[in-house]
mmCIF file of C-alpha atoms and ligand atoms in Angstrom:
data_model
loop_
_atom_site.group_PDB
_atom_site.id
_atom_site.type_symbol
_atom_site.label_atom_id
_atom_site.label_comp_id
_atom_site.label_asym_id
_atom_site.label_seq_id
_atom_site.Cartn_x
_atom_site.Cartn_y
_atom_site.Cartn_z
ATOM 1 C CA UNK J 942 88.671 51.888 10.397
ATOM 2 C CA UNK J 943 89.533 52.759 14.293
ATOM 3 C CA UNK J 944 86.396 53.811 16.511
ATOM 4 C CA UNK J 945 86.174 56.890 19.010
ATOM 5 C CA UNK J 946 84.487 58.031 21.776
ATOM 6 C CA UNK J 947 84.351 61.563 22.010
ATOM 7 C CA UNK J 948 82.452 63.626 24.816
ATOM 8 C CA UNK J 949 82.516 67.410 23.877
ATOM 9 C CA UNK J 950 82.149 66.782 20.894
ATOM 10 C CA UNK J 951 79.126 70.105 20.296
ATOM 11 C CA UNK J 952 81.520 72.886 20.487
ATOM 12 C CA UNK J 953 85.671 74.014 21.197
ATOM 13 C CA UNK J 954 88.701 71.795 21.051
ATOM 14 C CA UNK J 955 85.718 67.721 20.848
ATOM 15 C CA UNK J 956 84.376 70.039 17.308
ATOM 16 C CA UNK J 957 87.613 70.453 15.817
ATOM 17 C CA UNK J 958 88.965 66.946 16.525
ATOM 18 C CA UNK J 959 85.969 65.219 16.352
ATOM 19 C CA UNK J 960 85.630 67.222 12.156
ATOM 20 C CA UNK J 961 89.191 65.827 11.759
ATOM 21 C CA UNK J 962 88.647 62.045 12.923
ATOM 22 C CA UNK J 963 85.447 61.951 10.848
ATOM 23 C CA UNK J 964 86.710 63.875 8.097
ATOM 24 C CA UNK J 965 89.700 60.935 6.771
ATOM 25 C CA UNK J 966 86.998 58.233 7.461
ATOM 26 C CA UNK J 967 87.718 57.566 11.154
ATOM 27 C CA UNK J 968 84.542 56.303 13.040
ATOM 28 C CA UNK J 969 83.009 58.706 15.498
ATOM 29 C CA UNK J 970 80.399 58.127 19.305
ATOM 30 C CA UNK J 971 80.176 60.876 20.847
ATOM 31 C CA UNK J 972 78.484 61.340 24.118
ATOM 32 C CA UNK J 973 75.790 63.850 24.159
ATOM 33 C CA UNK J 974 74.001 64.868 27.686
ATOM 34 C CA UNK J 975 70.421 64.328 26.614
ATOM 35 C CA UNK J 976 68.599 63.036 23.464
ATOM 36 C CA UNK J 977 67.899 66.625 22.261
ATOM 37 C CA UNK J 978 71.920 67.544 22.366
ATOM 38 C CA UNK J 979 72.322 64.007 20.608
ATOM 39 C CA UNK J 980 70.446 65.173 17.507
ATOM 40 C CA UNK J 981 72.540 67.981 17.618
ATOM 41 C CA UNK J 982 75.605 66.247 17.517
ATOM 42 C CA UNK J 983 74.294 64.000 14.541
ATOM 43 C CA UNK J 984 73.450 66.821 12.787
ATOM 44 C CA UNK J 985 76.396 68.883 13.437
ATOM 45 C CA UNK J 986 78.421 66.107 12.045
ATOM 46 C CA UNK J 987 77.152 63.492 9.741
ATOM 47 C CA UNK J 988 78.185 60.466 9.850
ATOM 48 C CA UNK J 989 78.595 59.886 13.742
ATOM 49 C CA UNK J 990 76.665 57.692 16.198
ATOM 50 C CA UNK J 991 75.106 59.240 19.702
ATOM 51 C CA UNK J 992 75.272 57.639 23.153
ATOM 52 C CA UNK J 993 73.042 59.739 25.296
ATOM 53 C CA UNK J 994 75.098 60.299 29.251
ATOM 54 C CA UNK J 995 74.895 63.247 31.350
ATOM 55 C CA UNK J 996 78.854 63.567 32.671
ATOM 56 C CA UNK J 997 77.331 66.430 35.201
ATOM 57 C CA UNK J 998 75.458 62.784 37.210
ATOM 58 C CA UNK J 999 78.511 60.180 37.002
ATOM 59 C CA UNK J 1000 76.037 57.950 39.164
ATOM 60 C CA UNK J 1001 73.525 57.356 36.099
ATOM 61 C CA UNK J 1002 76.208 56.899 33.374
ATOM 62 C CA UNK J 1003 75.904 52.957 34.215
ATOM 63 C CA UNK J 1004 72.345 52.975 34.203
ATOM 64 C CA UNK J 1005 71.945 54.914 30.921
ATOM 65 C CA UNK J 1006 74.177 52.934 28.748
ATOM 66 C CA UNK J 1007 72.798 49.703 30.135
ATOM 67 C CA UNK J 1008 69.697 51.503 27.891
ATOM 68 C CA UNK J 1009 71.485 51.987 24.579
ATOM 69 C CA UNK J 1010 73.755 49.831 22.308
ATOM 70 C CA UNK J 1011 77.104 50.514 23.551
ATOM 71 C CA UNK J 1012 79.968 50.069 20.404
ATOM 72 C CA UNK J 1013 81.950 46.772 20.401
ATOM 73 C CA UNK J 1014 84.885 48.164 19.368
ATOM 74 C CA UNK J 1015 86.739 50.821 20.814
ATOM 75 C CA UNK J 1016 90.164 52.282 19.725
ATOM 76 C CA UNK J 1017 89.885 55.641 21.711
ATOM 77 C CA UNK J 1018 88.693 57.092 24.330
ATOM 78 C CA UNK J 1019 88.634 61.386 24.121
ATOM 79 C CA UNK J 1020 88.081 63.017 27.450
ATOM 80 C CA UNK J 1021 87.136 66.757 25.939
ATOM 81 C CA UNK J 1022 84.168 67.929 27.668
ATOM 82 C CA UNK J 1023 84.591 69.919 30.816
ATOM 83 C CA UNK J 1024 83.022 72.885 32.321
ATOM 84 C CA UNK J 1025 84.355 75.480 35.051
ATOM 85 C CA UNK J 1026 82.955 78.073 37.476
ATOM 86 C CA UNK J 1027 84.990 81.124 38.788
ATOM 87 C CA UNK J 1028 84.997 81.455 42.295
ATOM 88 C CA UNK J 1029 87.520 81.935 45.585
ATOM 89 C CA UNK J 1030 87.298 79.480 48.101
ATOM 90 C CA UNK J 1031 85.855 81.630 50.178
ATOM 91 C CA UNK J 1032 82.647 81.895 47.834
ATOM 92 C CA UNK J 1033 82.745 78.294 46.384
ATOM 93 C CA UNK J 1034 79.220 76.284 47.827
ATOM 94 C CA UNK J 1035 79.685 72.707 47.538
ATOM 95 C CA UNK J 1036 77.206 72.445 44.364
ATOM 96 C CA UNK J 1037 79.929 74.475 42.551
ATOM 97 C CA UNK J 1038 82.544 72.059 43.589
ATOM 98 C CA UNK J 1039 80.264 69.375 42.599
ATOM 99 C CA UNK J 1040 79.581 70.556 39.253
ATOM 100 C CA UNK J 1041 83.015 70.965 38.362
ATOM 101 C CA UNK J 1042 84.355 67.707 40.048
ATOM 102 C CA UNK J 1043 81.426 65.734 38.557
ATOM 103 C CA UNK J 1044 81.502 66.366 34.977
ATOM 104 C CA UNK J 1045 85.934 67.374 34.733
ATOM 105 C CA UNK J 1046 86.678 64.157 36.649
ATOM 106 C CA UNK J 1047 84.247 61.670 38.289
ATOM 107 C CA UNK J 1048 82.339 61.397 34.776
ATOM 108 C CA UNK J 1049 86.115 60.777 32.788
ATOM 109 C CA UNK J 1050 87.027 58.304 35.774
ATOM 110 C CA UNK J 1051 83.583 56.351 35.250
ATOM 111 C CA UNK J 1052 83.578 56.653 31.602
ATOM 112 C CA UNK J 1053 86.828 54.991 31.422
ATOM 113 C CA UNK J 1054 85.758 52.383 33.724
ATOM 114 C CA UNK J 1055 82.477 51.892 31.613
ATOM 115 C CA UNK J 1056 84.349 51.463 28.389
ATOM 116 C CA UNK J 1057 88.392 49.434 29.067
ATOM 117 C CA UNK J 1058 87.184 45.968 28.473
ATOM 118 C CA UNK J 1059 86.537 47.019 25.123
ATOM 119 C CA UNK J 1060 89.812 49.690 25.118
ATOM 120 C CA UNK J 1061 91.602 46.611 26.418
ATOM 121 C CA UNK J 1062 90.787 44.659 23.736
ATOM 122 C CA UNK J 1063 91.784 46.932 21.315
ATOM 123 C CA UNK J 1064 95.211 48.145 22.416
ATOM 124 C CA UNK J 1065 93.336 51.342 22.538
ATOM 125 C CA UNK J 1066 93.594 54.594 23.601
ATOM 126 C CA UNK J 1067 92.964 57.205 26.937
ATOM 127 C CA UNK J 1068 93.018 60.636 26.162
ATOM 128 C CA UNK J 1069 92.604 63.127 29.067
ATOM 129 C CA UNK J 1070 91.879 66.927 27.678
ATOM 130 C CA UNK J 1071 93.252 68.419 30.686
ATOM 131 C CA UNK J 1072 94.460 72.653 31.636
ATOM 132 C CA UNK J 1073 97.530 74.195 32.371
ATOM 133 C CA UNK J 1074 95.122 74.683 35.613
ATOM 134 C CA UNK J 1075 95.991 70.935 35.913
ATOM 135 C CA UNK J 1076 99.645 71.316 36.746
ATOM 136 C CA UNK J 1077 99.370 75.056 38.383
ATOM 137 C CA UNK J 1078 96.240 76.160 40.581
ATOM 138 C CA UNK J 1079 95.517 80.015 40.601
ATOM 139 C CA UNK J 1080 93.243 82.063 42.443
ATOM 140 C CA UNK J 1081 89.817 81.764 41.894
ATOM 141 C CA UNK J 1082 90.241 78.737 39.951
ATOM 142 C CA UNK J 1083 90.024 76.479 43.143
ATOM 143 C CA UNK J 1084 88.046 74.166 41.938
ATOM 144 C CA UNK J 1085 88.246 74.145 38.610
ATOM 145 C CA UNK J 1086 92.280 73.542 38.985
ATOM 146 C CA UNK J 1087 91.282 70.577 42.026
ATOM 147 C CA UNK J 1088 88.816 68.896 39.119
ATOM 148 C CA UNK J 1089 92.180 69.088 36.777
ATOM 149 C CA UNK J 1090 94.737 67.916 39.144
ATOM 150 C CA UNK J 1091 92.319 64.773 40.031
ATOM 151 C CA UNK J 1092 92.335 64.562 36.475
ATOM 152 C CA UNK J 1093 95.697 64.588 35.694
ATOM 153 C CA UNK J 1094 96.218 61.257 39.241
ATOM 154 C CA UNK J 1095 93.740 59.945 37.307
ATOM 155 C CA UNK J 1096 95.348 59.581 33.833
ATOM 156 C CA UNK J 1097 98.886 58.863 35.309
ATOM 157 C CA UNK J 1098 97.329 55.703 37.536
ATOM 158 C CA UNK J 1099 95.616 54.691 34.966
ATOM 159 C CA UNK J 1100 98.510 54.959 32.468
ATOM 160 C CA UNK J 1101 100.491 52.713 35.055
ATOM 161 C CA UNK J 1102 97.944 49.959 35.643
ATOM 162 C CA UNK J 1103 97.081 49.636 31.252
ATOM 163 C CA UNK J 1104 100.480 49.326 30.633
ATOM 164 C CA UNK J 1105 100.689 45.836 30.349
ATOM 165 C CA UNK J 1106 97.561 45.671 28.905
ATOM 166 C CA UNK J 1107 98.422 47.279 26.021
ATOM 167 C CA UNK J 1108 96.351 50.769 26.420
ATOM 168 C CA UNK J 1109 97.678 54.019 26.093
ATOM 169 C CA UNK J 1110 96.830 56.463 28.478
ATOM 170 C CA UNK J 1111 97.489 61.054 27.417
ATOM 171 C CA UNK J 1112 97.142 63.702 29.323
ATOM 172 C CA UNK J 1113 97.039 66.982 26.298
ATOM 173 C CA UNK J 1114 97.527 70.468 28.940
ATOM 174 C CA UNK J 1115 96.333 73.163 26.885
ATOM 175 C CA UNK J 1116 96.570 77.004 27.744
ATOM 176 C CA UNK J 1117 93.818 79.387 26.698
ATOM 177 C CA UNK J 1118 92.369 78.274 24.037
ATOM 178 C CA UNK J 1119 89.442 79.621 21.942
ATOM 179 C CA UNK J 1120 86.064 78.482 22.730
ATOM 180 C CA UNK J 1121 82.986 78.868 24.401
ATOM 181 C CA UNK J 1122 84.234 78.232 27.976
ATOM 182 C CA UNK J 1123 87.001 80.700 27.456
ATOM 183 C CA UNK J 1124 84.411 83.206 26.659
ATOM 184 C CA UNK J 1125 83.193 82.414 29.836
ATOM 185 C CA UNK J 1126 86.186 82.604 31.739
ATOM 186 C CA UNK J 1127 86.647 85.802 30.376
ATOM 187 C CA UNK J 1128 82.540 87.435 31.289
ATOM 188 C CA UNK J 1129 83.143 85.983 34.903
ATOM 189 C CA UNK J 1130 87.225 87.672 34.736
ATOM 190 C CA UNK J 1131 84.953 91.165 33.586
ATOM 191 C CA UNK J 1132 87.761 91.145 30.791
ATOM 192 C CA UNK J 1133 86.585 92.058 27.281
ATOM 193 C CA UNK J 1134 87.432 88.385 24.647
ATOM 194 C CA UNK J 1135 89.611 88.639 21.918
ATOM 195 C CA UNK J 1136 89.524 85.460 20.784
ATOM 196 C CA UNK J 1137 92.640 85.792 17.996
ATOM 197 C CA UNK J 1138 94.806 86.379 21.427
ATOM 198 C CA UNK J 1139 94.237 82.536 22.221
ATOM 199 C CA UNK J 1140 95.316 78.838 20.695
ATOM 200 C CA UNK J 1141 92.760 78.205 18.010
ATOM 201 C CA UNK J 1142 90.870 75.056 19.425
ATOM 202 C CA UNK J 1143 92.363 73.112 15.642
ATOM 203 C CA UNK J 1144 95.751 73.320 17.215
ATOM 204 C CA UNK J 1145 94.382 71.497 20.248
ATOM 205 C CA UNK J 1146 93.440 68.971 17.858
ATOM 206 C CA UNK J 1147 96.072 68.432 15.887
ATOM 207 C CA UNK J 1148 97.927 67.721 19.234
ATOM 208 C CA UNK J 1149 95.372 64.891 19.929
ATOM 209 C CA UNK J 1150 95.226 63.445 16.590
ATOM 210 C CA UNK J 1151 99.624 63.417 16.486
ATOM 211 C CA UNK J 1152 99.542 61.282 19.880
ATOM 212 C CA UNK J 1153 96.273 59.269 18.357
ATOM 213 C CA UNK J 1154 98.182 58.157 15.424
ATOM 214 C CA UNK J 1155 102.602 57.888 17.029
ATOM 215 C CA UNK J 1156 103.349 54.614 15.965
ATOM 216 C CA UNK J 1157 102.391 51.909 19.033
ATOM 217 C CA UNK J 1158 106.313 51.674 19.875
ATOM 218 C CA UNK J 1159 106.159 54.827 22.252
ATOM 219 C CA UNK J 1160 103.133 56.558 24.340
ATOM 220 C CA UNK J 1161 102.632 60.191 24.446
ATOM 221 C CA UNK J 1162 102.213 60.899 27.837
ATOM 222 C CA UNK J 1163 101.765 64.551 28.352
ATOM 223 C CA UNK J 1164 101.561 67.379 26.267
ATOM 224 C CA UNK J 1165 101.690 71.546 27.052
ATOM 225 C CA UNK J 1166 100.129 74.152 25.007
ATOM 226 C CA UNK J 1167 99.898 77.256 25.483
ATOM 227 C CA UNK J 1168 99.557 80.578 23.409
ATOM 228 C CA UNK J 1169 102.326 81.246 20.680
ATOM 229 C CA UNK J 1170 101.189 85.207 20.575
HETATM 230 N N1 NAP P 520 89.139 77.165 26.807
HETATM 231 C C1 NAP P 520 90.047 76.819 27.119
HETATM 232 O O1 NAP P 520 90.632 78.115 27.092
HETATM 233 C C2 NAP P 520 90.662 75.450 27.531
HETATM 234 C C3 NAP P 520 91.803 75.915 28.283
HETATM 235 C C4 NAP P 520 92.316 74.724 29.297
HETATM 236 C C5 NAP P 520 91.537 73.569 28.377
HETATM 237 N N2 NAP P 520 90.234 73.470 28.433
HETATM 238 C C6 NAP P 520 89.115 71.835 28.585
HETATM 239 O O2 NAP P 520 88.906 71.750 27.009
HETATM 240 C C7 NAP P 520 88.381 71.341 26.952
HETATM 241 C C8 NAP P 520 87.493 71.499 26.299
HETATM 242 O O3 NAP P 520 87.208 72.622 26.430
HETATM 243 P P1 NAP P 520 86.499 73.436 24.894
HETATM 244 O O4 NAP P 520 87.082 75.244 25.094
HETATM 245 O O5 NAP P 520 86.332 73.274 24.116
HETATM 246 O O6 NAP P 520 85.154 74.290 25.523
HETATM 247 P P2 NAP P 520 83.644 74.120 25.668
HETATM 248 O O7 NAP P 520 83.067 74.823 24.042
HETATM 249 O O8 NAP P 520 82.924 74.541 26.608
HETATM 250 O O9 NAP P 520 83.152 72.626 25.261
HETATM 251 C C9 NAP P 520 82.605 71.493 26.251
HETATM 252 C C10 NAP P 520 81.716 70.812 26.112
HETATM 253 O O10 NAP P 520 81.390 69.947 27.141
HETATM 254 C C11 NAP P 520 80.548 69.712 26.881
HETATM 255 N N3 NAP P 520 79.454 69.199 28.136
HETATM 256 C C12 NAP P 520 80.003 70.123 29.347
HETATM 257 N N4 NAP P 520 78.783 69.414 30.416
HETATM 258 C C13 NAP P 520 78.621 68.435 29.838
HETATM 259 C C14 NAP P 520 77.830 66.884 30.461
HETATM 260 N N5 NAP P 520 76.834 67.121 31.862
HETATM 261 N N6 NAP P 520 77.329 66.077 29.654
HETATM 262 C C15 NAP P 520 77.648 66.569 28.567
HETATM 263 N N7 NAP P 520 78.561 67.383 28.090
HETATM 264 C C16 NAP P 520 78.900 68.286 28.556
HETATM 265 C C17 NAP P 520 79.451 70.881 25.969
HETATM 266 O O11 NAP P 520 78.729 70.055 25.308
HETATM 267 P P3 NAP P 520 76.946 70.860 25.674
HETATM 268 O O12 NAP P 520 78.022 71.492 23.487
HETATM 269 O O13 NAP P 520 75.834 69.644 25.520
HETATM 270 O O14 NAP P 520 77.176 72.437 26.330
HETATM 271 C C18 NAP P 520 80.827 71.041 25.214
HETATM 272 O O15 NAP P 520 80.492 70.227 23.817
HETATM 273 C C19 NAP P 520 87.671 71.442 29.171
HETATM 274 O O16 NAP P 520 88.161 69.927 29.013
HETATM 275 C C20 NAP P 520 88.744 72.534 28.705
HETATM 276 O O17 NAP P 520 88.366 71.838 30.523
HETATM 277 C C21 NAP P 520 90.289 74.414 27.844
#
């Protein structure tokens, strides 16, 4: 059975895709920010293993993983975790920039670096959950959009570098999706949150699983998903 390393499995899109993969008998290794969260994730997703690594602190991921048993086989690495903090460029502090760039860009780069040897052996798949903000930046979304534009660049470079090694690379660009992150965005925008207006995380999970399951003669490079209503 394929083994997937997944970030962001605790809620929203990551929880939906993790459930989907475990239900069909695949193996999942879930990255949790700390040991307490790892215990919660193991309870939320019975049968999954966990790895502790705080994506807010990518400089420490290598050290953290050196003290844990890493999966021997990795067929796919699903970068789903993400953070957002809205604000105009005139107001955003370096702390807000570092927070978003670390979790949304530097940590996925470092996690990919650390797992590439296993991914190459398996001729595996690296999938990045990006965002519409990774393709176009709006007012108040500068730091988040910059992190996601960077994530697009990371995916595009990695795809070219790893093609010869048989590693496939996909970016998924969802529009607004009903999740705790979207509830927070509405709060920051001062708008009322109605989850029924936005994409169901299950639908984004379907696009992710479709990209993973495509036969090896083809590679989904980019997938844009927007609310259907
Ligand atoms: N919701 C949207 O409208 C939307 C639209 C486009 C793109 N996206 C992208 O979709 C992805 C999933 O978002 P979502 O909507 O499902 O959000 P979510 O429900 O807020 O989930 C975010 C996940 O990221 C994890 N995470 C955050 N910081 C972390 C850290 N320092 N270390 C480890 N894990 C960390 C969270 O872990 P905890 O559970 O421990 O907090 C959580 O599981 C993100 O990359 C987001 O940018 C979302």
